[in-house]
Amino acid sequence: MACTPQKRCVCQENDTEESSDLDDYDEEEEDYSSSPTTPTIWYEPHPSPVPAEGGGISERPVRVYADGIYDLFHFGHARSLEQAKKSFPNTYLLVGCCNDALTHKFKGKTVMTEAERYESLRHCRWVDEVIPDAPWVITQEFLDEHQIDYVAHDALPYADASGAGKDVYQFVKAAGKFKETKRTEGVSTSDLIMRIIKDYNEYVMRNLARGYSRKDLGVSYVKEKQLQVNMGMRKLRQKVKEQQERLNTVAKTAGILHSEWVENADRWVSGFLEKFEEGCHVMEKAIKNHIQKGLMQQRLKRRPSGKVLVVSSGKTTSNLL
């Protein structure tokens, strides 16, 4: 039975209810809030095949078979099935999935049960039929039973159950009935499990807060208390960090305002003095005009009486004013 190549990560079951294999793990204090985030990657759909010229779409669909474990079914699985579905213009995709007993024997423990893995496949849009209890090694009898025309999988060789390192797809490759699919880099079941293991303590505390008991999670009493203390200290450090950032922001803003004031102080004072001097000049001119007007009025009042000549009937007379 072949499956998507993954880094092996076999989790051992815990035989005691009070302890866990991870209880002796010394937690490294990490600041998850400052961890770099993975950039978003958008995946384009795989292109559909183009029918041959003049041939159109055949009436009988080509029956293509793909197999795997499909634990923690993810979009990498879905994209491989999409490629298998689009191998021909008219494809009927059958997907085989091994049961728990066979998978645990040859690969290792799975997170999901066989029923959960079967049901996940049934909800994939590219799958036409799910074959449960699929064989680990594909035989000619199996191909004949399900009328399989082609087998789709990535081209890496997969060892059969004999231990001799034989490729389970060798005979379909030799018969020209093998359709290669490409893996989606960056995602696999093992990678997802490693993400959970990396942040194990974080997920344990989250589930404890949601009502799971320590026995449900396989965590000892000591480990539970240790995690609670560590999470409390982490929250405290986070609050202190937030307060420090606020203080730094206030100090930075105050520093900018102070620098702006120092840089512009001379210009502001110079402008004020110019306006003040201009105002003083206008006031000085107005005062001078007012004083000159007062002096003029006083001179007119002190002027002596003059004579006015009056000409009447050709005679000139003088009258005293």
mmCIF file of C-alpha atoms in Angstrom, residues 4-5 41-44 46 74-83 154 181-189 191:
data_model
loop_
_atom_site.group_PDB
_atom_site.id
_atom_site.type_symbol
_atom_site.label_atom_id
_atom_site.label_comp_id
_atom_site.label_asym_id
_atom_site.label_seq_id
_atom_site.Cartn_x
_atom_site.Cartn_y
_atom_site.Cartn_z
ATOM 1 C CA THR A 4 1.991 10.221 0.493
ATOM 2 C CA PRO A 5 5.622 10.299 1.699
ATOM 3 C CA ILE A 41 0.666 31.050 -0.127
ATOM 4 C CA TRP A 42 -2.124 30.832 -2.668
ATOM 5 C CA TYR A 43 -2.366 27.634 -4.685
ATOM 6 C CA GLU A 44 -3.766 27.658 -8.200
ATOM 7 C CA HIS A 46 -4.590 22.166 -11.460
ATOM 8 C CA HIS A 74 -5.582 18.276 4.396
ATOM 9 C CA PHE A 75 -5.406 20.283 1.183
ATOM 10 C CA GLY A 76 -2.214 18.492 0.098
ATOM 11 C CA HIS A 77 -4.248 15.291 -0.072
ATOM 12 C CA ALA A 78 -7.048 17.099 -1.899
ATOM 13 C CA ARG A 79 -4.687 18.564 -4.495
ATOM 14 C CA SER A 80 -3.197 15.149 -5.268
ATOM 15 C CA LEU A 81 -6.724 13.771 -5.759
ATOM 16 C CA GLU A 82 -7.544 16.768 -7.945
ATOM 17 C CA GLN A 83 -4.644 15.847 -10.230
ATOM 18 C CA ASP A 154 3.573 10.481 -6.963
ATOM 19 C CA THR A 181 0.856 13.273 -9.480
ATOM 20 C CA LYS A 182 2.919 16.029 -7.855
ATOM 21 C CA ARG A 183 3.198 16.581 -4.132
ATOM 22 C CA THR A 184 2.231 19.903 -2.574
ATOM 23 C CA GLU A 185 5.281 21.223 -0.775
ATOM 24 C CA GLY A 186 4.931 22.662 2.704
ATOM 25 C CA VAL A 187 2.097 20.509 4.009
ATOM 26 C CA SER A 188 1.874 16.918 5.185
ATOM 27 C CA THR A 189 0.305 14.985 8.030
ATOM 28 C CA ASP A 191 4.203 18.463 9.483
#
